[in-house]
Short mmCIF file of C-alpha atoms in Angstrom, two decimals:
data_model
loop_
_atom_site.label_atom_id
_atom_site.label_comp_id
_atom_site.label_asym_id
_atom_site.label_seq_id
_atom_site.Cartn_x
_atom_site.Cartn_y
_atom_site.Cartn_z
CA UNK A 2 45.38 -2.87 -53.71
CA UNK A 3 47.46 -5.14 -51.51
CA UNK A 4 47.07 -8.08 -54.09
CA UNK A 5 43.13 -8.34 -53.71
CA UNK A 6 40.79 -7.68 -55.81
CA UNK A 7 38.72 -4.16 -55.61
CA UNK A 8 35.00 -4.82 -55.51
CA UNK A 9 33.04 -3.36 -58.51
CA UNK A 10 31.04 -0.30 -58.59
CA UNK A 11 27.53 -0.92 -58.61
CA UNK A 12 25.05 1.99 -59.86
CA UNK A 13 21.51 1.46 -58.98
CA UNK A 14 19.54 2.95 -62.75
CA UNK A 15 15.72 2.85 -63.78
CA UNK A 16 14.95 0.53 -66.86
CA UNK A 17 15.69 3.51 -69.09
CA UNK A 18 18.89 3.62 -67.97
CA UNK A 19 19.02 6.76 -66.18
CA UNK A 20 20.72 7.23 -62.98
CA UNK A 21 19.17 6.74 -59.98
CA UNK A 22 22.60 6.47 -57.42
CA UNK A 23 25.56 4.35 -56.48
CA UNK A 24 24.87 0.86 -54.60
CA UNK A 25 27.13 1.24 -51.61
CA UNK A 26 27.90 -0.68 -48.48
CA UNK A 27 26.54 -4.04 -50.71
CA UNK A 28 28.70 -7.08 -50.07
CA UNK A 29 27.95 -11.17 -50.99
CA UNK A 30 28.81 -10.40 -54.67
CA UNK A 31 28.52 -13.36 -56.60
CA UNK A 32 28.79 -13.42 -60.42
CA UNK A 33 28.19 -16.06 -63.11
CA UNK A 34 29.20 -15.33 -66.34
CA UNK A 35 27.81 -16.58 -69.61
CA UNK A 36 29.33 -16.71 -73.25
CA UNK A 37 26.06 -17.55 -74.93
CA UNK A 38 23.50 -17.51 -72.19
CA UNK A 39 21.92 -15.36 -69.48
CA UNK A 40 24.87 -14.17 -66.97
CA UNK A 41 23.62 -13.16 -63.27
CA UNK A 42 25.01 -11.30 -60.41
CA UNK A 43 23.37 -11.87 -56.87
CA UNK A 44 24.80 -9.63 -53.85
CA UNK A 45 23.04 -8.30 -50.61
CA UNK A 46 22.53 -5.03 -48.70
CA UNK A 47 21.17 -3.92 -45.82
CA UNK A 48 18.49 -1.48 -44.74
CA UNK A 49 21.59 0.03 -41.83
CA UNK A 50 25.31 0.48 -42.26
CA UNK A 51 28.17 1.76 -40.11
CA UNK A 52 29.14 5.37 -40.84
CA UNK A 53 31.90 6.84 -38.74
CA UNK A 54 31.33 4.13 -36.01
CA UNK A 55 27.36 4.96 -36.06
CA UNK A 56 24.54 2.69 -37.52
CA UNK A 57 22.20 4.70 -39.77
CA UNK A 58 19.84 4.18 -42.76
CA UNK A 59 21.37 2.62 -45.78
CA UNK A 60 20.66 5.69 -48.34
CA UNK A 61 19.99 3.39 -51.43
CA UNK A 62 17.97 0.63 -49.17
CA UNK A 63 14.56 1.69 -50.23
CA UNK A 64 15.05 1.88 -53.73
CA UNK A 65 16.42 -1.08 -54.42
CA UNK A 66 13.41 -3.07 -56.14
CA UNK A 67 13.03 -5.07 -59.00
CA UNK A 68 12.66 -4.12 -62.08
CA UNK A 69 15.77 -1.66 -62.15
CA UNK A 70 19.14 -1.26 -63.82
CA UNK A 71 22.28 -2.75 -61.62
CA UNK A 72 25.06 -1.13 -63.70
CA UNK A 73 28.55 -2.88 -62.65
CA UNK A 74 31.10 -1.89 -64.06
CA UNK A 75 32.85 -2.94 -66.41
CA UNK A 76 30.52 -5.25 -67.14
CA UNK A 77 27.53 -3.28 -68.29
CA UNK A 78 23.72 -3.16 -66.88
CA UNK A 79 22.12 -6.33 -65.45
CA UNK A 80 18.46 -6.55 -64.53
CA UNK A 81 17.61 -6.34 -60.58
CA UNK A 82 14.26 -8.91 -60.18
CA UNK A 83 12.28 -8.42 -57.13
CA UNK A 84 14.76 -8.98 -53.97
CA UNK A 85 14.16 -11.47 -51.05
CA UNK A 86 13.92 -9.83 -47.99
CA UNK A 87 15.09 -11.27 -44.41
CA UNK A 88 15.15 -10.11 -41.05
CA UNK A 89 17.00 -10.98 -37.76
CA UNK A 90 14.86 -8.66 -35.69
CA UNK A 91 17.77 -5.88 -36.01
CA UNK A 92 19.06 -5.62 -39.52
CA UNK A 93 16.86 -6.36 -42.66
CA UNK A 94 18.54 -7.54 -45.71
CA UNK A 95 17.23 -7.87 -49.04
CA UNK A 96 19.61 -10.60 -51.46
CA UNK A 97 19.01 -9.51 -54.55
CA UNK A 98 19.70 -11.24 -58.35
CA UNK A 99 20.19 -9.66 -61.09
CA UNK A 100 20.25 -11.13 -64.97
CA UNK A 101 22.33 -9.70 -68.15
CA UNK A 102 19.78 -7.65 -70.50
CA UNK A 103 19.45 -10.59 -72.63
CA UNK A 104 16.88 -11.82 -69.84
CA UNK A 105 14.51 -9.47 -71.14
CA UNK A 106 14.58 -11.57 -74.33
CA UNK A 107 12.62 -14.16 -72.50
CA UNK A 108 9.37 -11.77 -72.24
CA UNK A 109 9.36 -10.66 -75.97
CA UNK A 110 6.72 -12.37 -78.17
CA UNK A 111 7.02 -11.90 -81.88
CA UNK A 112 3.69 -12.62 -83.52
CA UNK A 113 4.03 -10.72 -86.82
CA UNK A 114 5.49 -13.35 -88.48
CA UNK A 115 3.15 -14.77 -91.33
CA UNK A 116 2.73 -18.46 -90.95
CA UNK A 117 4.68 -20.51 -93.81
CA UNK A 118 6.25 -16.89 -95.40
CA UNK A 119 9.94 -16.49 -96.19
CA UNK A 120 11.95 -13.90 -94.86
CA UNK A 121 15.37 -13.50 -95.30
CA UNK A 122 17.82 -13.06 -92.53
CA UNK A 123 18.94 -9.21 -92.81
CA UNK A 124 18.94 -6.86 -95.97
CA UNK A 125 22.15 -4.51 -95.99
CA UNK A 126 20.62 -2.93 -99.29
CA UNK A 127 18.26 -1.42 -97.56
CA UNK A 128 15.58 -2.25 -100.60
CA UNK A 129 13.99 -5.33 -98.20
CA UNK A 130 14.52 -3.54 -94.71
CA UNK A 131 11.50 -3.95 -93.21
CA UNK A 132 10.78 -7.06 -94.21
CA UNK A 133 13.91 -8.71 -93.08
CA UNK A 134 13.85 -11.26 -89.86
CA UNK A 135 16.48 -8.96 -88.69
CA UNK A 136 14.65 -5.83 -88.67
CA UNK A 137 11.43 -7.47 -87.91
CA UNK A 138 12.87 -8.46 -84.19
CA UNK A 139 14.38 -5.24 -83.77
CA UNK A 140 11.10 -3.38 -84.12
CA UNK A 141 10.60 -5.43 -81.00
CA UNK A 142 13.48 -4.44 -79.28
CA UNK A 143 14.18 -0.92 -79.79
CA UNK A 144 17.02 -0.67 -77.22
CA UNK A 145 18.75 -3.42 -79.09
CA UNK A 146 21.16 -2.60 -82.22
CA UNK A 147 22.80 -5.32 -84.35
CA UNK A 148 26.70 -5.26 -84.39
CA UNK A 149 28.30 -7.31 -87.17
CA UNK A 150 26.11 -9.64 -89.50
CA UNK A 151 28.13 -11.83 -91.54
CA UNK A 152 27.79 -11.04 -95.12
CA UNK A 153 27.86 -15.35 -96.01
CA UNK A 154 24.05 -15.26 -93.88
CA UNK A 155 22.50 -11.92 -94.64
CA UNK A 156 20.95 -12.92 -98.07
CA UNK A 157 19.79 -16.84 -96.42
CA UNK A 158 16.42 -17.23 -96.34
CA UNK A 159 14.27 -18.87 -94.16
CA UNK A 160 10.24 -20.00 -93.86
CA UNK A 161 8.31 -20.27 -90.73
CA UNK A 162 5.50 -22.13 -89.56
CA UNK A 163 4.92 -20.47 -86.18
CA UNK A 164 2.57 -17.30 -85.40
CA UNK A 165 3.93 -16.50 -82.14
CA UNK A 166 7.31 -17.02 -80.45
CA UNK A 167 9.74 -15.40 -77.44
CA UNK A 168 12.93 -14.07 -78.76
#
């Protein structure tokens, strides 16, 4: 309105993605956007806000913690890490940073993988499905579905010489 941007709408969700509330009163909204890495958001709230000239409790202070769902939208669910807390003796504040779901990449190990075996990239027959790479990493990540595999790299094949690897 008025030429300036509105600030999103934040929703505050538990890792399964179910609703918890709204993030109001929230303000320091930074975001960093990534094409092909991990994007972040980092804003802050306080434990007290102003309602109808009154300071009072911040509803959605307490459960803020890490390890939860920061939907903002448009832009889809981002995951809150453990917020830093300070405190000027009146208000406390908790800054919090939050990372696109593709952060929780980082703490998935594959280690079914035989050492020095072939696989090929992803089977749209349906014949090879479960030995695929494809399927073999979604297994791991059952919240993740594929979108669009190119047909030119579905039937490559690949060998690998590792037991154990993050995604």
């Amino acid at each position: 309105a008025y030429g300036r941007i509105e600030q999103p709408t934040l929703f505050l969700k538990t890792m399964a993605g179910q609703a918890i509330m709204p993030i109001t009163n929230y303000y320091n909204l930074k975001t960093n956007f990534q094409y092909n890495d991990v994007s972040t958001i980092t804003f802050d709230i306080t434990d007290k806000c102003i309602v109808d000239d009154e300071l009072v409790e911040n509803p959605v202070y307490n459960k803020i913690c890490g390890m939860r769902h920061v939907e903002m939208e448009p832009f889809g669910p981002f995951i809150l890490m453990n917020p830093e807390k300070s405190d000027d003796g009146v208000i406390v504040t908790k800054h919090c940073t939050a990372y696109s779901l593709e952060y929780e990449l980082n703490f998935t190990f594959i280690n079914a993988l035989d050492e020095n075996g072939g696989y090929m990239f992803y089977d749209t027959t349906g014949i090879a499905s479960n030995s695929s790479l494809m399927h073999i990493v979604l297994s791991y990540i059952p919240n993740w579905k594929l979108g669009h595999v190119d047909s030119a790299v579905c039937s490559r094949v690949r060998e690998f010489s590792t037991s154990s690897e993050n995604i």
